[in-house]
Coordinates of C-alpha atoms in Angstrom, one line a residue:
Chain K
M1 CA -24.6 -10.2 10.8
K2 CA -27.5 -9.8 13.1
Q3 CA -27.2 -5.9 13.5
L4 CA -26.8 -5.7 9.8
A5 CA -30.2 -7.4 9.1
P6 CA -32.5 -4.6 10.4
A7 CA -30.6 -1.9 8.8
L8 CA -31.0 -3.8 5.5
V9 CA -34.7 -4.0 5.9
M10 CA -34.9 -0.3 6.7
A11 CA -32.8 0.1 3.6
S12 CA -35.3 -1.5 1.4
G13 CA -37.9 0.6 3.0
R14 CA -41.3 -1.2 2.3
R15 CA -41.2 -4.8 3.8
K16 CA -40.4 -3.7 7.2
S17 CA -42.3 -6.4 9.0
I18 CA -40.6 -9.3 7.1
P19 CA -37.3 -10.3 9.1
V20 CA -34.7 -10.9 6.4
R21 CA -32.6 -13.8 7.3
I22 CA -29.0 -13.7 6.2
P23 CA -27.9 -17.4 6.4
T24 CA -25.2 -18.3 8.5
D25 CA -21.9 -19.3 6.6
W26 CA -21.2 -22.8 8.5
T27 CA -18.8 -23.9 5.8
G28 CA -16.9 -20.9 6.5
I29 CA -17.2 -21.1 10.3
I30 CA -16.0 -24.8 10.3
F31 CA -13.0 -23.7 8.0
A32 CA -12.0 -21.0 10.4
V33 CA -12.1 -23.1 13.4
V34 CA -10.3 -26.1 12.0
L35 CA -7.5 -23.8 10.7
S36 CA -7.3 -21.9 13.6
A37 CA -7.1 -25.3 15.6
A38 CA -4.6 -26.9 13.3
V39 CA -2.5 -23.5 13.5
I40 CA -2.7 -22.4 17.2
L41 CA -3.3 -25.7 19.0
P42 CA 0.3 -27.1 18.4
L43 CA 1.8 -23.6 19.2
L44 CA -0.1 -23.4 22.3
V45 CA 1.0 -27.1 23.4
V46 CA 4.7 -26.0 22.7
G47 CA 4.3 -22.9 24.6
V48 CA 3.0 -24.6 27.7
W49 CA 5.6 -27.4 27.4
A50 CA 8.3 -24.9 27.5
F51 CA 7.4 -23.4 30.9
T52 CA 6.3 -26.9 32.4
E53 CA 8.1 -28.8 35.0
V54 CA 5.7 -31.7 35.5
W55 CA 2.9 -32.8 33.3
R56 CA 1.8 -36.2 33.5
Y57 CA -1.2 -38.2 31.9
P58 CA -4.1 -37.8 32.1
N59 CA -4.1 -34.2 33.4
V60 CA -5.1 -31.6 30.9
I61 CA -3.0 -28.8 33.0
P62 CA 0.5 -29.2 34.1
Q63 CA 0.9 -30.1 37.5
Q64 CA 3.8 -28.0 37.9
F65 CA 5.0 -24.8 36.0
G66 CA 8.9 -23.4 36.2
L67 CA 11.6 -22.1 34.4
R68 CA 13.9 -25.0 35.4
F69 CA 14.4 -26.0 31.5
W70 CA 14.9 -22.4 30.8
N71 CA 18.0 -22.4 33.2
Q72 CA 19.3 -25.5 31.8
T73 CA 18.8 -24.3 28.0
L74 CA 20.2 -20.9 28.7
T75 CA 23.3 -21.8 30.5
R76 CA 24.5 -24.0 27.9
A77 CA 27.6 -22.4 25.9
D78 CA 26.5 -24.6 22.8
V79 CA 22.8 -22.9 22.8
W80 CA 24.5 -19.4 22.5
S81 CA 27.0 -20.2 20.0
A82 CA 24.6 -21.9 17.8
L83 CA 22.1 -19.1 18.1
T84 CA 25.0 -16.5 17.0
L85 CA 26.1 -18.7 14.5
S86 CA 22.4 -19.2 13.0
L87 CA 22.2 -15.3 13.0
Q88 CA 25.5 -14.9 11.3
L89 CA 25.0 -17.6 8.8
S90 CA 21.4 -16.1 7.9
T91 CA 22.7 -12.4 7.3
V92 CA 25.6 -13.5 5.4
V93 CA 23.4 -15.7 3.1
T94 CA 20.8 -13.0 2.8
L95 CA 23.4 -10.4 1.8
L96 CA 25.0 -12.6 -0.5
S97 CA 21.8 -13.8 -2.2
A98 CA 20.6 -10.2 -2.6
A99 CA 23.8 -9.1 -4.2
I100 CA 23.5 -12.1 -6.8
C101 CA 19.7 -12.3 -6.9
L102 CA 18.5 -8.8 -7.3
P103 CA 20.7 -7.6 -10.4
A104 CA 19.8 -10.9 -11.9
A105 CA 16.1 -10.5 -11.1
Y106 CA 16.2 -7.0 -13.0
A107 CA 17.9 -8.6 -15.8
F108 CA 15.2 -11.2 -16.0
A109 CA 12.5 -8.7 -15.8
R110 CA 13.5 -6.0 -17.9
L111 CA 16.1 -7.1 -20.5
S112 CA 15.6 -9.8 -23.4
F113 CA 18.7 -12.1 -24.1
P114 CA 19.1 -15.3 -25.6
G115 CA 18.1 -18.4 -23.2
R116 CA 16.3 -16.2 -20.8
N117 CA 13.4 -18.3 -20.3
V118 CA 15.4 -21.6 -19.8
L119 CA 17.7 -19.8 -17.3
F120 CA 14.6 -18.4 -15.5
F121 CA 13.1 -21.6 -15.0
S122 CA 16.5 -23.2 -14.1
F123 CA 16.1 -21.6 -10.6
L124 CA 13.3 -23.9 -10.1
A125 CA 15.5 -26.9 -10.7
G126 CA 16.9 -26.7 -7.2
H127 CA 13.3 -27.2 -5.9
A128 CA 12.3 -29.8 -8.5
F129 CA 14.2 -32.8 -7.2
P130 CA 14.0 -34.5 -3.8
K131 CA 16.1 -32.4 -1.9
F132 CA 18.2 -35.0 0.0
G133 CA 19.6 -36.4 -3.1
L134 CA 20.5 -33.1 -4.3
L135 CA 22.2 -32.3 -1.1
I136 CA 24.1 -35.8 -1.0
A137 CA 25.4 -34.9 -4.5
I138 CA 26.4 -31.4 -3.6
A139 CA 28.0 -32.8 -0.4
A140 CA 30.1 -35.3 -2.5
I141 CA 31.3 -32.2 -4.4
F142 CA 32.3 -30.3 -1.3
L143 CA 34.1 -33.0 0.1
Q144 CA 36.6 -32.8 -2.4
L145 CA 36.8 -29.1 -2.1
N146 CA 37.1 -29.0 1.5
L147 CA 34.1 -27.5 2.1
I148 CA 32.6 -29.8 4.5
G149 CA 32.3 -28.6 8.3
T150 CA 33.2 -25.2 7.1
F151 CA 31.1 -22.0 7.6
W152 CA 31.6 -21.0 3.9
G153 CA 30.3 -24.7 2.9
V154 CA 27.2 -24.0 4.8
V155 CA 26.6 -20.5 3.2
L156 CA 27.0 -21.9 -0.2
I157 CA 24.4 -25.0 0.5
Q158 CA 22.1 -22.4 2.2
L159 CA 22.5 -19.8 -0.7
V160 CA 21.0 -22.6 -3.2
G161 CA 17.6 -22.7 -1.0
T162 CA 17.2 -18.9 -1.2
L163 CA 17.6 -18.5 -5.1
L164 CA 13.9 -19.3 -5.7
F165 CA 12.6 -16.6 -3.4
M166 CA 15.2 -14.0 -4.4
I167 CA 14.7 -14.4 -8.1
W168 CA 11.3 -14.8 -8.6
I169 CA 9.5 -12.4 -6.1
P170 CA 11.8 -9.6 -7.0
V171 CA 11.3 -10.3 -10.9
A172 CA 7.6 -9.8 -10.2
A173 CA 8.3 -6.7 -8.2
F174 CA 10.3 -5.2 -11.0
Q175 CA 7.8 -6.2 -13.5
S176 CA 5.0 -4.5 -11.8
V177 CA 6.8 -1.2 -11.5
D178 CA 5.0 1.2 -14.0
R179 CA 7.3 1.8 -16.9
R180 CA 5.6 5.1 -17.5
M181 CA 7.2 6.2 -13.8
E182 CA 10.7 5.4 -15.4
E183 CA 10.0 7.1 -18.5
A184 CA 8.9 10.3 -16.6
A185 CA 12.0 10.3 -14.7
R186 CA 14.0 9.9 -17.9
D187 CA 11.9 12.7 -19.2
V188 CA 12.8 15.3 -16.6
G189 CA 16.6 14.5 -17.1
A190 CA 17.3 11.4 -14.9
G191 CA 19.8 9.0 -16.4
P192 CA 19.1 5.1 -16.5
F193 CA 21.2 4.5 -13.0
R194 CA 19.6 7.4 -11.3
V195 CA 16.0 6.1 -12.6
F196 CA 16.7 2.7 -11.0
W197 CA 18.0 4.2 -7.8
S198 CA 15.3 7.0 -7.3
I199 CA 12.4 5.3 -8.8
T200 CA 12.5 1.7 -9.8
L201 CA 14.0 0.5 -6.5
P202 CA 11.9 2.5 -4.1
Q203 CA 8.8 1.2 -6.0
A204 CA 9.7 -2.4 -5.9
G205 CA 11.1 -2.0 -2.2
P206 CA 8.3 -3.4 -0.2
T207 CA 8.1 -6.6 -2.2
I208 CA 12.0 -7.0 -2.3
A209 CA 11.8 -6.5 1.4
A210 CA 9.4 -9.3 1.4
A211 CA 11.7 -11.5 -0.3
V212 CA 14.7 -10.8 1.7
L213 CA 12.7 -11.6 4.7
L214 CA 11.4 -14.9 3.5
S215 CA 15.3 -15.7 2.6
F216 CA 16.5 -14.7 5.7
V217 CA 13.8 -16.5 7.8
G218 CA 14.1 -19.7 5.8
T219 CA 17.8 -19.6 6.1
F220 CA 17.4 -19.4 9.7
Y221 CA 15.2 -22.7 9.9
E222 CA 17.2 -24.4 7.2
T223 CA 18.1 -27.8 8.8
E224 CA 19.0 -30.5 6.1
G225 CA 21.7 -28.7 4.5
A226 CA 23.1 -27.1 7.5
W227 CA 23.5 -30.6 9.0
L228 CA 24.7 -32.6 5.9
I229 CA 27.4 -29.9 4.9
G230 CA 28.0 -28.3 8.5
A231 CA 28.3 -31.4 10.7
P232 CA 30.0 -31.8 12.9
G233 CA 31.8 -28.3 13.0
I234 CA 29.1 -26.3 12.5
R235 CA 26.0 -26.5 14.5
T236 CA 23.2 -24.2 13.8
M237 CA 20.1 -23.8 16.0
P238 CA 17.6 -26.1 14.3
V239 CA 20.5 -28.6 14.2
L240 CA 21.2 -28.5 17.9
M241 CA 17.6 -28.7 18.5
I242 CA 17.5 -32.1 16.5
S243 CA 20.3 -33.3 18.5
F244 CA 18.7 -32.4 21.9
I245 CA 15.7 -34.2 20.8
N246 CA 17.4 -37.2 19.6
N247 CA 19.8 -37.6 22.6
Q248 CA 17.3 -37.2 25.4
M249 CA 13.5 -37.6 25.2
V250 CA 12.9 -34.8 27.2
I251 CA 9.8 -32.7 25.7
Q252 CA 10.9 -29.4 27.4
Y253 CA 14.3 -29.1 25.8
G254 CA 12.6 -29.1 22.3
A255 CA 9.7 -26.7 23.6
V256 CA 12.3 -24.3 25.0
L257 CA 14.3 -24.2 21.7
S258 CA 11.2 -24.0 19.6
V259 CA 10.3 -20.9 21.6
M260 CA 13.6 -19.5 21.3
L261 CA 13.3 -20.2 17.7
W262 CA 10.2 -18.1 17.3
V263 CA 11.9 -15.0 18.5
P264 CA 14.2 -14.0 15.4
S265 CA 11.1 -14.7 13.0
F266 CA 8.6 -12.9 15.1
I267 CA 11.2 -9.9 15.4
A268 CA 11.9 -9.8 11.8
L269 CA 8.0 -10.0 11.0
M270 CA 7.5 -7.0 13.6
F271 CA 10.4 -5.0 12.2
A272 CA 8.7 -5.8 8.6
R273 CA 5.4 -4.4 9.5
R274 CA 7.0 -1.3 11.1
V275 CA 9.2 -0.5 7.9
I276 CA 6.9 -1.4 5.4
G277 CA 3.3 -1.3 6.6
G278 CA 0.9 -4.2 6.6
G279 CA -0.7 -3.3 3.4
A280 CA 2.7 -3.2 1.3
F281 CA 3.9 -6.2 2.8
A282 CA 0.9 -8.0 1.7
R283 CA 1.1 -6.7 -1.8
G284 CA 4.6 -8.1 -1.9
F285 CA 3.2 -11.6 -1.7
G286 CA 0.4 -10.6 -4.3
G287 CA -2.1 -9.8 -1.7
Chain Q
M1 CA 10.4 30.5 -28.8
S2 CA 10.7 27.0 -30.0
V3 CA 10.0 25.2 -33.2
L4 CA 9.7 21.7 -33.5
K5 CA 10.4 20.2 -37.1
I6 CA 9.9 16.7 -37.9
T7 CA 11.0 15.4 -41.3
D8 CA 10.0 12.3 -43.3
V9 CA 10.0 10.4 -40.0
S10 CA 9.1 6.5 -40.0
K11 CA 8.8 3.8 -37.5
I12 CA 8.7 0.2 -38.1
F13 CA 8.4 -2.2 -35.4
A14 CA 9.7 -5.9 -35.6
G15 CA 7.0 -7.8 -37.1
P16 CA 7.3 -5.6 -39.4
T17 CA 4.7 -3.1 -38.3
V18 CA 4.7 0.2 -39.7
A19 CA 3.5 2.5 -37.1
V20 CA 4.6 6.0 -38.5
D21 CA 5.1 6.3 -42.4
N22 CA 7.0 9.0 -43.7
F23 CA 5.4 11.8 -41.3
S24 CA 6.5 15.3 -41.6
L25 CA 5.1 18.4 -39.7
E26 CA 6.4 21.9 -38.2
V27 CA 5.0 22.8 -35.3
G28 CA 5.2 26.7 -34.8
D29 CA 6.4 28.9 -32.1
G30 CA 3.8 28.8 -29.1
E31 CA 1.5 26.7 -31.4
L32 CA -0.9 24.0 -30.1
V33 CA -1.1 21.1 -32.5
C34 CA -3.4 18.0 -31.9
L35 CA -2.5 14.5 -33.2
L36 CA -6.0 13.0 -33.7
G37 CA -6.8 9.5 -34.8
P38 CA -8.1 6.2 -33.8
S39 CA -5.9 3.5 -31.9
G40 CA -3.3 2.2 -33.9
S41 CA -2.9 5.6 -36.3
G42 CA 0.7 5.9 -34.9
K43 CA 0.0 9.2 -33.1
S44 CA 1.2 8.0 -29.6
T45 CA 4.5 6.3 -31.4
L46 CA 5.1 9.8 -32.9
L47 CA 4.8 11.5 -29.7
R48 CA 7.0 9.0 -28.1
M49 CA 9.5 9.7 -30.7
V50 CA 9.7 13.4 -30.2
G51 CA 9.9 12.7 -26.4
G52 CA 13.1 10.2 -27.1
F53 CA 11.3 6.9 -25.8
E54 CA 11.3 5.2 -29.3
R55 CA 13.9 5.9 -31.7
P56 CA 12.6 6.5 -35.5
T57 CA 13.6 3.9 -38.2
S58 CA 14.4 6.8 -40.4
G59 CA 14.0 10.5 -40.6
L60 CA 15.0 13.8 -38.7
M61 CA 13.6 15.7 -35.9
T62 CA 15.1 19.1 -34.9
I63 CA 14.0 21.6 -32.3
D64 CA 15.0 25.3 -33.1
G65 CA 17.3 23.7 -35.5
D66 CA 19.1 21.4 -33.2
D67 CA 18.9 17.8 -34.4
I68 CA 17.5 15.7 -31.4
T69 CA 16.8 12.8 -33.4
Q70 CA 19.3 10.4 -31.5
L71 CA 19.4 12.2 -28.2
P72 CA 18.0 10.1 -25.1
P73 CA 15.0 11.6 -23.4
E74 CA 17.0 13.0 -20.5
R75 CA 19.1 15.2 -22.6
R76 CA 16.1 16.6 -24.6
P77 CA 14.4 19.9 -24.1
T78 CA 11.0 18.2 -24.0
G79 CA 8.4 17.7 -21.2
M80 CA 6.0 14.9 -21.5
V81 CA 2.7 14.5 -19.6
F82 CA 1.7 10.8 -19.7
Q83 CA -2.0 9.5 -19.8
S84 CA -1.5 7.5 -16.7
H85 CA 0.1 10.6 -15.0
A86 CA 2.8 8.4 -14.0
L87 CA 3.5 10.4 -10.7
W88 CA 6.0 8.8 -8.5
T89 CA 4.0 7.4 -5.6
H90 CA 6.8 7.1 -3.1
M91 CA 7.3 11.0 -3.2
N92 CA 5.0 13.5 -2.2
V93 CA 3.9 16.4 -4.6
F94 CA 6.7 18.9 -3.8
K95 CA 9.4 16.0 -4.2
N96 CA 7.8 15.0 -7.7
L97 CA 7.9 18.4 -8.7
A98 CA 11.5 19.1 -7.3
F99 CA 13.1 15.8 -8.6
G100 CA 14.0 17.3 -12.0
L101 CA 15.1 20.8 -10.7
K102 CA 17.5 18.9 -8.2
L103 CA 19.1 16.9 -11.0
R104 CA 19.6 20.2 -12.4
G105 CA 21.8 21.1 -9.5
L106 CA 19.4 24.1 -8.5
P107 CA 20.0 25.4 -5.2
K108 CA 17.3 24.6 -2.5
E109 CA 15.7 28.0 -2.3
Q110 CA 15.4 28.4 -6.0
I111 CA 13.7 24.9 -6.1
T112 CA 11.2 25.7 -3.6
E113 CA 10.4 29.0 -5.5
K114 CA 9.9 27.4 -8.7
V115 CA 7.8 24.4 -7.3
E116 CA 5.5 26.9 -5.4
A117 CA 5.2 29.2 -8.5
V118 CA 4.4 26.1 -10.6
L119 CA 1.9 24.6 -8.0
E120 CA 0.1 28.2 -8.0
L121 CA 0.0 28.1 -11.8
V122 CA -1.9 24.8 -11.8
G123 CA -4.2 25.8 -8.9
L124 CA -2.6 23.3 -6.3
A125 CA -0.8 26.1 -4.1
G126 CA -0.3 24.5 -0.5
Y127 CA -0.5 21.0 -2.0
G128 CA 3.3 20.3 -1.5
T129 CA 3.4 18.1 1.3
R130 CA 0.3 15.8 0.2
G131 CA 1.0 12.3 -1.2
V132 CA 0.1 11.9 -4.9
N133 CA -2.2 9.0 -3.9
Q134 CA -4.2 11.4 -1.5
L135 CA -5.1 13.7 -4.8
S136 CA -8.2 13.0 -7.0
G137 CA -7.7 12.2 -10.6
G138 CA -7.8 15.6 -11.8
Q139 CA -5.5 17.0 -9.1
Q140 CA -3.0 14.3 -10.3
Q141 CA -3.3 15.2 -13.8
R142 CA -2.4 18.9 -12.6
V143 CA 0.7 17.5 -10.8
A144 CA 1.7 15.8 -13.8
L145 CA 1.4 18.8 -15.8
A146 CA 3.3 20.9 -13.3
R147 CA 6.0 18.3 -13.1
S148 CA 6.7 19.2 -16.8
L149 CA 6.1 22.9 -16.7
V150 CA 8.5 23.4 -13.8
L151 CA 11.4 22.4 -15.9
E152 CA 10.5 25.1 -18.7
P153 CA 10.6 22.6 -21.4
K154 CA 10.9 23.9 -25.2
I155 CA 8.2 21.7 -26.2
L156 CA 5.4 20.3 -23.9
L157 CA 4.1 16.7 -25.1
L158 CA 0.8 15.7 -23.8
D159 CA -0.4 11.9 -24.4
E160 CA -4.0 11.8 -24.0
P161 CA -3.5 13.5 -21.0
F162 CA -7.4 13.6 -19.9
A163 CA -8.4 10.0 -21.0
S164 CA -8.4 8.6 -17.4
L165 CA -10.9 11.5 -16.2
D166 CA -14.7 11.9 -16.4
Q167 CA -16.4 13.9 -19.1
H168 CA -17.0 17.0 -16.8
L169 CA -13.6 17.1 -15.4
R170 CA -12.1 16.4 -18.9
E171 CA -13.9 19.6 -20.3
R172 CA -12.6 21.9 -17.2
L173 CA -9.2 20.7 -17.6
R174 CA -8.7 21.1 -21.1
E175 CA -9.8 24.7 -20.8
E176 CA -7.4 25.3 -18.0
V177 CA -4.6 23.6 -19.9
R178 CA -5.3 25.6 -23.0
D179 CA -5.1 28.7 -20.7
I180 CA -1.8 27.9 -19.4
Q181 CA -0.2 26.9 -22.5
Q182 CA -1.4 30.3 -24.2
R183 CA 0.0 32.2 -21.3
L184 CA 3.2 30.5 -21.3
K185 CA 3.5 30.4 -25.2
I186 CA 4.8 27.0 -25.1
T187 CA 5.1 25.1 -28.2
T188 CA 2.8 22.0 -27.7
L189 CA 2.1 18.8 -29.4
F190 CA -1.0 16.8 -28.1
V191 CA -2.3 13.3 -28.8
T192 CA -5.9 12.4 -28.4
H193 CA -8.2 10.3 -29.7
G194 CA -11.2 12.5 -28.7
Q195 CA -12.2 14.9 -31.5
D196 CA -14.2 17.2 -29.1
E197 CA -10.7 17.7 -27.4
A198 CA -8.9 18.5 -30.7
L199 CA -11.3 21.0 -32.1
A200 CA -11.6 22.7 -28.4
M201 CA -8.0 22.9 -28.1
A202 CA -5.9 22.9 -31.0
D203 CA -4.4 25.8 -33.1
R204 CA -4.1 23.0 -35.8
I205 CA -5.2 19.4 -36.0
V206 CA -3.3 16.4 -37.5
V207 CA -5.8 13.8 -38.7
M208 CA -3.7 10.5 -38.7
R209 CA -4.5 7.1 -40.0
D210 CA -2.3 4.0 -40.2
G211 CA 0.8 6.1 -39.5
R212 CA 0.3 8.6 -42.1
T213 CA -1.5 12.1 -42.5
E214 CA -4.7 12.5 -43.6
Q215 CA -5.2 16.2 -43.2
I216 CA -3.6 19.0 -41.6
D217 CA -5.7 22.0 -41.0
R218 CA -7.3 24.5 -38.5
P219 CA -10.1 22.8 -36.6
D220 CA -12.9 24.7 -38.3
V221 CA -11.5 23.7 -41.7
V222 CA -10.9 20.0 -40.9
Y223 CA -14.7 20.1 -39.6
R224 CA -16.2 22.0 -42.6
E225 CA -13.9 20.8 -45.4
P226 CA -12.3 17.4 -44.6
Q227 CA -10.3 16.3 -47.5
T228 CA -10.9 12.6 -47.3
P229 CA -13.9 10.1 -46.5
F230 CA -11.7 9.0 -43.5
V231 CA -11.6 12.6 -42.1
A232 CA -15.2 13.4 -43.1
G233 CA -16.3 10.3 -40.9
F234 CA -14.0 10.5 -38.0
I235 CA -14.8 14.4 -37.2
G236 CA -18.1 15.1 -36.0
T237 CA -20.9 12.9 -36.9
M238 CA -21.4 12.5 -40.7
N239 CA -23.6 10.5 -43.0
L240 CA -21.3 8.7 -45.7
I241 CA -23.2 7.2 -48.4
E242 CA -21.7 4.7 -51.0
G243 CA -23.3 5.1 -54.3
E244 CA -22.9 5.1 -58.0
V245 CA -22.9 8.4 -60.1
S246 CA -24.2 7.9 -63.6
K247 CA -24.8 10.9 -66.0
G248 CA -24.1 13.4 -63.2
R249 CA -26.6 11.8 -61.0
F250 CA -25.7 9.8 -57.9
A251 CA -28.1 7.1 -56.7
R252 CA -28.4 5.0 -53.7
A253 CA -31.4 2.7 -53.3
D254 CA -34.5 5.2 -54.1
F255 CA -32.3 8.2 -53.4
R256 CA -31.1 10.6 -56.3
I257 CA -29.2 13.8 -56.2
D258 CA -27.5 15.5 -58.9
I259 CA -23.5 15.8 -58.6
P260 CA -21.6 16.9 -61.7
I261 CA -18.6 14.6 -61.8
P262 CA -17.5 11.7 -64.1
D263 CA -19.4 8.4 -63.8
G264 CA -18.4 5.6 -61.2
P265 CA -18.4 4.9 -57.6
A266 CA -18.5 7.9 -55.2
T267 CA -19.1 8.5 -51.2
L268 CA -21.4 11.2 -50.6
A269 CA -20.9 13.0 -47.3
I270 CA -23.5 15.0 -45.6
R271 CA -23.4 16.4 -41.9
P272 CA -26.7 15.8 -40.2
E273 CA -27.3 19.3 -39.3
A274 CA -27.2 20.0 -43.3
L275 CA -29.8 17.3 -44.0
D276 CA -33.3 18.9 -44.3
L277 CA -36.3 16.7 -44.5
E278 CA -39.4 17.0 -46.3
A279 CA -42.3 14.6 -45.4
A280 CA -43.8 12.8 -48.5
E281 CA -46.0 10.0 -49.4
A282 CA -43.6 8.5 -51.8
G283 CA -40.5 9.4 -49.7
V284 CA -37.1 7.8 -50.5
A285 CA -36.3 7.4 -46.7
Q286 CA -38.5 6.0 -43.8
V287 CA -38.1 7.4 -40.2
H288 CA -36.6 4.5 -38.0
R289 CA -36.4 6.7 -34.7
V290 CA -36.9 10.1 -33.4
T291 CA -34.9 11.3 -30.3
D292 CA -35.8 14.8 -28.7
Y293 CA -32.5 16.3 -27.0
G294 CA -34.6 19.3 -26.0
T295 CA -32.6 21.8 -27.9
H296 CA -33.0 19.9 -31.1
G297 CA -34.0 16.5 -32.3
L298 CA -32.3 13.7 -34.2
V299 CA -34.1 11.4 -36.9
D300 CA -32.6 8.4 -37.7
L301 CA -33.6 7.2 -41.3
D302 CA -33.5 4.2 -43.4
L303 CA -33.0 4.5 -47.2
G304 CA -34.8 0.9 -47.5
D305 CA -31.6 -1.3 -48.0
G306 CA -30.1 -1.0 -45.0
T307 CA -28.2 2.3 -45.3
R308 CA -28.8 4.4 -42.1
L309 CA -28.6 8.3 -42.0
K310 CA -29.3 10.7 -39.2
A311 CA -30.6 14.4 -39.8
M312 CA -30.7 16.9 -37.1
V313 CA -34.0 18.8 -37.0
A314 CA -35.5 21.9 -35.2
H315 CA -38.8 20.3 -34.3
P316 CA -38.6 16.8 -33.7
D317 CA -42.3 16.6 -33.0
L318 CA -43.1 17.0 -36.8
F319 CA -41.8 13.3 -37.5
S320 CA -42.7 10.0 -36.4
E321 CA -41.7 6.4 -36.6
G322 CA -42.5 4.6 -39.8
Q323 CA -43.0 8.1 -41.6
K324 CA -41.8 8.7 -45.2
V325 CA -39.5 11.7 -46.1
N326 CA -37.6 13.1 -48.8
L327 CA -33.9 14.3 -48.5
K328 CA -32.8 17.9 -49.2
P329 CA -29.3 18.2 -48.5
Q330 CA -28.1 21.9 -47.9
A331 CA -24.4 21.3 -48.2
M332 CA -22.4 18.1 -49.0
A333 CA -19.4 16.7 -50.3
A334 CA -18.4 13.8 -52.7
Y335 CA -15.0 11.7 -52.5
R336 CA -13.5 9.1 -55.0
D337 CA -10.2 7.3 -54.5
N338 CA -9.7 8.8 -51.2
A339 CA -9.9 12.5 -52.2
R340 CA -12.9 14.9 -52.4
V341 CA -14.0 15.5 -55.9
Y342 CA -17.1 17.7 -55.5
R343 CA -18.3 20.1 -52.6
S344 CA -21.4 22.3 -52.5

């Protein structure tokens, strides 16, 4: 700001002697500080706790750093099996969701059929009611179908959670593909399927990738459904974390698992940035 | 060597809206025909029907005698250039041009050869590896043209291809497109709402209004001898004066002139360049504004009842605001019931 001010005076040419004061945007600065504190501070505290062995009140800095709790956590077999299970679940749910939702999204975006709008908004229904009530109702049905405590039971319940992202975002993606581009492809000799494969899908690709990623990460962290339907046989990472924290009030266990849980989403985000580029990714979310 | 024949084609959209109403046209081999009209006149719908993107409600379309009316776009021997270019932004220039050739199963060397030849033709040799978003608007339009030309279509369809470009570029590109079209002798149907474009490029102009043909003629004929008041008003600048004819004399406000037609209402059409002015104390019109364009001047006139006219003059300095003048038309036409009834 300060460097800009003289340049502006120069540009205006005549009034060189009068300093131009650009007002400091205090509101903006306060917002930035509060937001940063709200987002970064808890992360920082959790990050520090994960590598702490002794940290007693009123010390600001831990008395003793160490990897003891990492050792204790990582040597547990249930942590590794939960991590593997979570990754398997997220992958299966995301793939199934894509297989079901993407064709549906295309249909919603491009075709007109009776009941289109009602059906489209019905995908909101899963998010319109208190989630726990819905889950209990579904659990009652699953109990009769012998799906409680099974892998596929959890897959089904988590699938419901992804429908909203995987329908609404791809619908927007397909709708924003320039119809003239598709017509131009028809014009040079491509049939409808070739047009979809070579033009529509690559054009909508970055946005759909964003939806797939959201769905994967969302499923990875999904807790209530996995706990209610999966317990006791199926224990995902977030479920395991809850039981850790509930059973023994050792902050470090929670902190270590939290840091571990960041890893998949962090890798996924890095991967997304590499594959589709920051700009395209932002566009996917309407940025 | 291709002839496009459109016979009694209509398109009615749900509503119902009649977009194209019983339209017929034959575009001769190597001819460039312009569909000219205001927005909503049905010209784009007609072009899209020829390209296969809309199905006609009724009528017949043939290319070299083959019925194409019901064929999907991918099976028509037509190539369309879209107003928005519609280039595939996830492919580079080469891939944009090669896509159609690949679909036809051509060997790689032949594809490369054809793409390079057509890039040369549109003046973009060496641009193959560029992304389409790295190109300027004019270059994108050339790629769009090349993408159609590389497939050697029998009929080239251009849908307001220069609408998104600035004036200077538009003028240059339309000359280039006309040159290429004449060199390849490709039968072309061109849609535009810009009369300059139509006058500069077309062998024949079809003036359309409300889905119907108003006039089909060579550009100079459309300009000099408009058949309807709509065409008269749409092509070039035209003074259209509504008035009454009584005993062979047309009257509007204080303006009177002899026109040998039966009594009744009539529309008088006079081009600004055919309207001479004569300064007179008791003139029928008053000078409202004088604009000097250097090469000529334009005088805005008021007939006293709010009717505005324009006259082109060689010496604008001879006229000044508020001055009274008499009108001396050198050439004019009169219309009644949407048809020309008199011309001098």
